[in-house]
CSV table of C-alpha atoms in Angstrom, one decimal:
chain,number,residue,atom,x,y,z
A,1,UNK,CA,189.1,233.2,90.3
A,2,UNK,CA,187.3,233.9,87.1
A,3,UNK,CA,188.0,230.5,85.5
A,4,UNK,CA,185.3,229.3,83.2
A,5,UNK,CA,184.1,225.9,84.1
A,6,UNK,CA,182.3,223.8,81.6
A,7,UNK,CA,179.4,221.7,83.0
A,8,UNK,CA,178.5,218.7,80.9
A,9,UNK,CA,175.4,216.6,81.2
A,10,UNK,CA,175.9,212.9,81.7
A,11,UNK,CA,175.2,212.3,78.0
A,12,UNK,CA,177.5,215.1,76.8
A,13,UNK,CA,180.3,213.6,79.0
A,14,UNK,CA,179.6,210.2,77.6
A,15,UNK,CA,179.8,211.4,74.0
A,16,UNK,CA,183.1,213.3,74.7
A,17,UNK,CA,184.6,210.2,76.4
A,18,UNK,CA,183.6,207.8,73.7
A,19,UNK,CA,184.8,210.1,70.9
A,20,UNK,CA,188.2,210.8,72.5
A,21,UNK,CA,188.8,207.2,73.7
A,22,UNK,CA,188.6,208.2,77.3
A,23,UNK,CA,187.8,205.5,80.0
A,24,UNK,CA,184.1,204.6,80.2
A,25,UNK,CA,182.6,203.7,83.5
A,26,UNK,CA,180.1,200.9,82.8
A,27,UNK,CA,178.0,201.8,85.8
A,28,UNK,CA,177.4,205.3,84.4
A,29,UNK,CA,175.9,203.8,81.1
A,30,UNK,CA,172.8,202.7,83.1
A,31,UNK,CA,172.3,206.3,84.3
A,32,UNK,CA,172.2,207.8,80.7
A,33,UNK,CA,169.0,209.3,79.3
A,34,UNK,CA,169.1,207.4,76.0
A,35,UNK,CA,166.6,209.8,74.4
A,36,UNK,CA,168.9,212.7,75.2
A,37,UNK,CA,171.9,210.8,74.0
A,38,UNK,CA,170.2,210.2,70.7
A,39,UNK,CA,169.1,213.9,70.4
A,40,UNK,CA,172.6,215.2,71.2
A,41,UNK,CA,174.4,212.7,68.9
A,42,UNK,CA,171.9,213.4,66.1
A,43,UNK,CA,172.3,217.2,66.4
A,44,UNK,CA,176.0,216.8,65.8
A,45,UNK,CA,175.6,214.1,63.1
A,46,UNK,CA,177.4,211.6,65.4
A,47,UNK,CA,175.1,208.6,65.5
A,48,UNK,CA,177.2,206.5,63.1
A,49,UNK,CA,180.3,207.4,65.0
A,50,UNK,CA,178.6,206.5,68.2
A,51,UNK,CA,177.7,203.1,66.8
A,52,UNK,CA,181.3,202.5,65.5
A,53,UNK,CA,182.9,203.5,68.8
A,54,UNK,CA,180.5,201.4,71.0
A,55,UNK,CA,181.0,198.4,68.8
A,56,UNK,CA,184.7,198.8,68.7
A,57,UNK,CA,184.9,199.1,72.5
A,58,UNK,CA,182.4,196.1,72.9
A,59,UNK,CA,180.0,198.3,74.9
A,60,UNK,CA,176.8,197.7,72.8
A,61,UNK,CA,175.8,194.8,75.2
A,62,UNK,CA,175.3,197.4,78.0
A,63,UNK,CA,172.5,199.2,76.0
A,64,UNK,CA,168.9,198.1,75.2
A,65,UNK,CA,168.3,196.2,72.0
A,66,UNK,CA,166.1,198.9,70.4
A,67,UNK,CA,168.7,201.5,71.0
A,68,UNK,CA,171.4,199.3,69.4
A,69,UNK,CA,169.2,198.5,66.5
A,70,UNK,CA,168.4,202.1,65.9
A,71,UNK,CA,172.0,203.4,65.9
A,72,UNK,CA,173.0,200.4,63.7
A,73,UNK,CA,170.3,201.2,61.2
A,74,UNK,CA,171.5,204.9,61.0
A,75,UNK,CA,175.0,203.6,60.6
A,76,UNK,CA,174.0,201.2,57.8
A,77,UNK,CA,172.1,204.0,56.0
A,78,UNK,CA,175.1,206.3,56.3
A,79,UNK,CA,177.5,203.7,55.1
A,80,UNK,CA,175.3,203.1,52.0
A,81,UNK,CA,175.2,206.8,51.4
A,82,UNK,CA,179.0,207.1,51.7
A,83,UNK,CA,179.5,204.4,49.1
A,84,UNK,CA,177.5,206.4,46.7
A,85,UNK,CA,179.4,209.5,47.8
A,86,UNK,CA,182.7,207.9,46.9
A,87,UNK,CA,181.4,207.0,43.4
A,88,UNK,CA,180.3,210.6,42.9
A,89,UNK,CA,183.7,212.0,44.2
A,90,UNK,CA,185.5,209.7,41.8
A,91,UNK,CA,183.2,210.8,38.9
A,92,UNK,CA,183.8,214.5,39.7
A,93,UNK,CA,187.5,214.0,40.0
A,94,UNK,CA,187.7,212.4,36.5
A,95,UNK,CA,185.9,215.4,35.0
A,96,UNK,CA,187.9,218.0,36.9
A,97,UNK,CA,191.4,216.4,36.2
A,98,UNK,CA,190.9,217.1,32.5
A,99,UNK,CA,189.7,220.7,32.8
A,100,UNK,CA,190.7,222.4,36.0
A,101,UNK,CA,194.4,223.0,36.6
A,102,UNK,CA,194.3,222.7,40.4
A,103,UNK,CA,191.6,221.5,42.8
A,104,UNK,CA,191.3,219.7,46.1
A,105,UNK,CA,188.5,217.9,48.0
A,106,UNK,CA,188.0,219.3,51.5
A,107,UNK,CA,186.5,218.0,54.8
A,108,UNK,CA,184.4,214.8,54.6
A,109,UNK,CA,185.0,214.3,50.9
A,110,UNK,CA,188.8,214.5,51.5
A,111,UNK,CA,188.7,212.2,54.4
A,112,UNK,CA,186.7,209.5,52.5
A,113,UNK,CA,188.8,209.8,49.4
A,114,UNK,CA,192.0,209.5,51.4
A,115,UNK,CA,190.7,206.7,53.7
A,116,UNK,CA,191.3,208.6,56.9
A,117,UNK,CA,188.6,206.6,58.6
A,118,UNK,CA,188.9,202.9,59.2
A,119,UNK,CA,185.2,202.6,58.6
A,120,UNK,CA,183.6,204.5,55.8
A,121,UNK,CA,180.2,204.5,57.6
A,122,UNK,CA,181.6,206.5,60.5
A,123,UNK,CA,181.2,210.0,59.3
A,124,UNK,CA,178.0,211.7,58.1
A,125,UNK,CA,178.6,213.9,55.1
A,126,UNK,CA,176.1,216.2,53.5
A,127,UNK,CA,177.9,217.5,50.4
A,128,UNK,CA,181.1,217.5,48.4
A,129,UNK,CA,183.4,220.3,49.3
A,130,UNK,CA,185.9,221.3,46.6
A,131,UNK,CA,188.6,224.0,46.8
A,132,UNK,CA,189.7,225.8,43.6
A,133,UNK,CA,191.6,228.9,42.9
A,134,UNK,CA,189.7,232.2,42.4
A,135,UNK,CA,190.9,232.5,38.9
A,136,UNK,CA,189.4,229.2,37.9
A,137,UNK,CA,185.9,230.0,39.4
A,138,UNK,CA,184.2,230.8,36.1
A,139,UNK,CA,185.7,227.8,34.3
A,140,UNK,CA,184.6,225.6,37.2
A,141,UNK,CA,181.0,226.9,37.1
A,142,UNK,CA,180.9,226.2,33.3
A,143,UNK,CA,182.2,222.7,33.9
A,144,UNK,CA,179.6,222.0,36.6
A,145,UNK,CA,176.8,223.4,34.4
A,146,UNK,CA,178.0,221.2,31.5
A,147,UNK,CA,177.6,218.2,33.8
A,148,UNK,CA,174.1,219.3,34.9
A,149,UNK,CA,175.1,220.8,38.3
A,150,UNK,CA,173.3,224.1,38.8
A,151,UNK,CA,172.4,226.5,41.6
A,152,UNK,CA,169.5,228.9,41.9
A,153,UNK,CA,171.3,231.7,43.8
A,154,UNK,CA,173.2,234.4,42.0
A,155,UNK,CA,176.7,233.6,43.1
A,156,UNK,CA,178.3,236.7,41.5
A,157,UNK,CA,177.4,238.9,44.5
A,158,UNK,CA,178.5,236.6,47.3
A,159,UNK,CA,181.8,237.1,49.0
A,160,UNK,CA,181.9,234.1,51.3
A,161,UNK,CA,184.5,231.4,51.1
A,162,UNK,CA,182.2,229.2,49.0
A,163,UNK,CA,179.6,229.5,46.3
A,164,UNK,CA,176.0,228.4,46.9
A,165,UNK,CA,175.7,224.6,46.4
A,166,UNK,CA,175.5,223.2,42.9
A,167,UNK,CA,173.0,220.3,42.5
A,168,UNK,CA,172.4,217.7,39.9
A,169,UNK,CA,168.9,216.2,40.1
A,170,UNK,CA,170.3,212.8,39.2
A,171,UNK,CA,173.0,212.8,41.9
A,172,UNK,CA,172.7,212.3,45.6
A,173,UNK,CA,175.2,214.9,46.7
A,174,UNK,CA,175.5,218.6,46.0
A,175,UNK,CA,178.9,220.2,45.3
A,176,UNK,CA,180.1,223.2,47.3
A,177,UNK,CA,182.9,225.1,45.6
A,178,UNK,CA,185.3,227.0,47.9
A,179,UNK,CA,187.7,229.7,46.8
A,180,UNK,CA,188.9,230.4,50.3
A,181,UNK,CA,189.4,228.2,53.4
A,182,UNK,CA,188.0,230.8,55.9
A,183,UNK,CA,185.6,233.7,55.8
A,184,UNK,CA,187.8,236.0,57.8
A,185,UNK,CA,190.8,237.4,55.9
A,186,UNK,CA,193.1,237.1,58.9
A,187,UNK,CA,192.9,233.3,58.7
A,188,UNK,CA,193.4,233.1,55.0
A,189,UNK,CA,196.4,231.2,53.7
A,190,UNK,CA,197.9,231.0,50.3
A,191,UNK,CA,195.4,228.9,48.3
A,192,UNK,CA,197.9,228.1,45.6
A,193,UNK,CA,200.4,226.6,48.1
A,194,UNK,CA,197.6,224.8,49.8
A,195,UNK,CA,196.4,223.3,46.5
A,196,UNK,CA,199.9,222.1,45.8
A,197,UNK,CA,200.2,220.4,49.2
A,198,UNK,CA,196.9,220.1,51.1
A,199,UNK,CA,198.2,217.7,53.8
């Protein structure tokens, strides 16, 4: 039998179970290496999610106070960042609606804008992903430059699904412009149709 068996650490199993709302054995919480739990959660940007899930399931009382205070602090910082992010998304949308025929926010920006999460502090987001059609790329770059978003890499010679990040020194979040959804051609879908109906 050549079946591949995944072996999880106690901490990985706990993260999996808490994320996917699987049953949690309270006795196993005491056996967790909390330093490892923090390292694993942090490496996947999941500390705010961990806080939200533990609070929702009323499991915080089974963890030490310093652990609870730390993940709550990370959560609060992330929530404050996401409130700023929502303002920046709305500002970008106002500018794009007037000039760009068709565009769509992707990933975390889409989720926040469309209120996918019950709690806006749950997801950590590093930038604003925006999908446009290839034919509107130059127009989009000019619009970003006009609004003080610039990059330092020559985007003309890159063929990835997105351009290098555009940053504005007065804004918290960079903008990443996508002209494709996937790097590999076999996964590409019709961008025009997707822009019409992203759901």
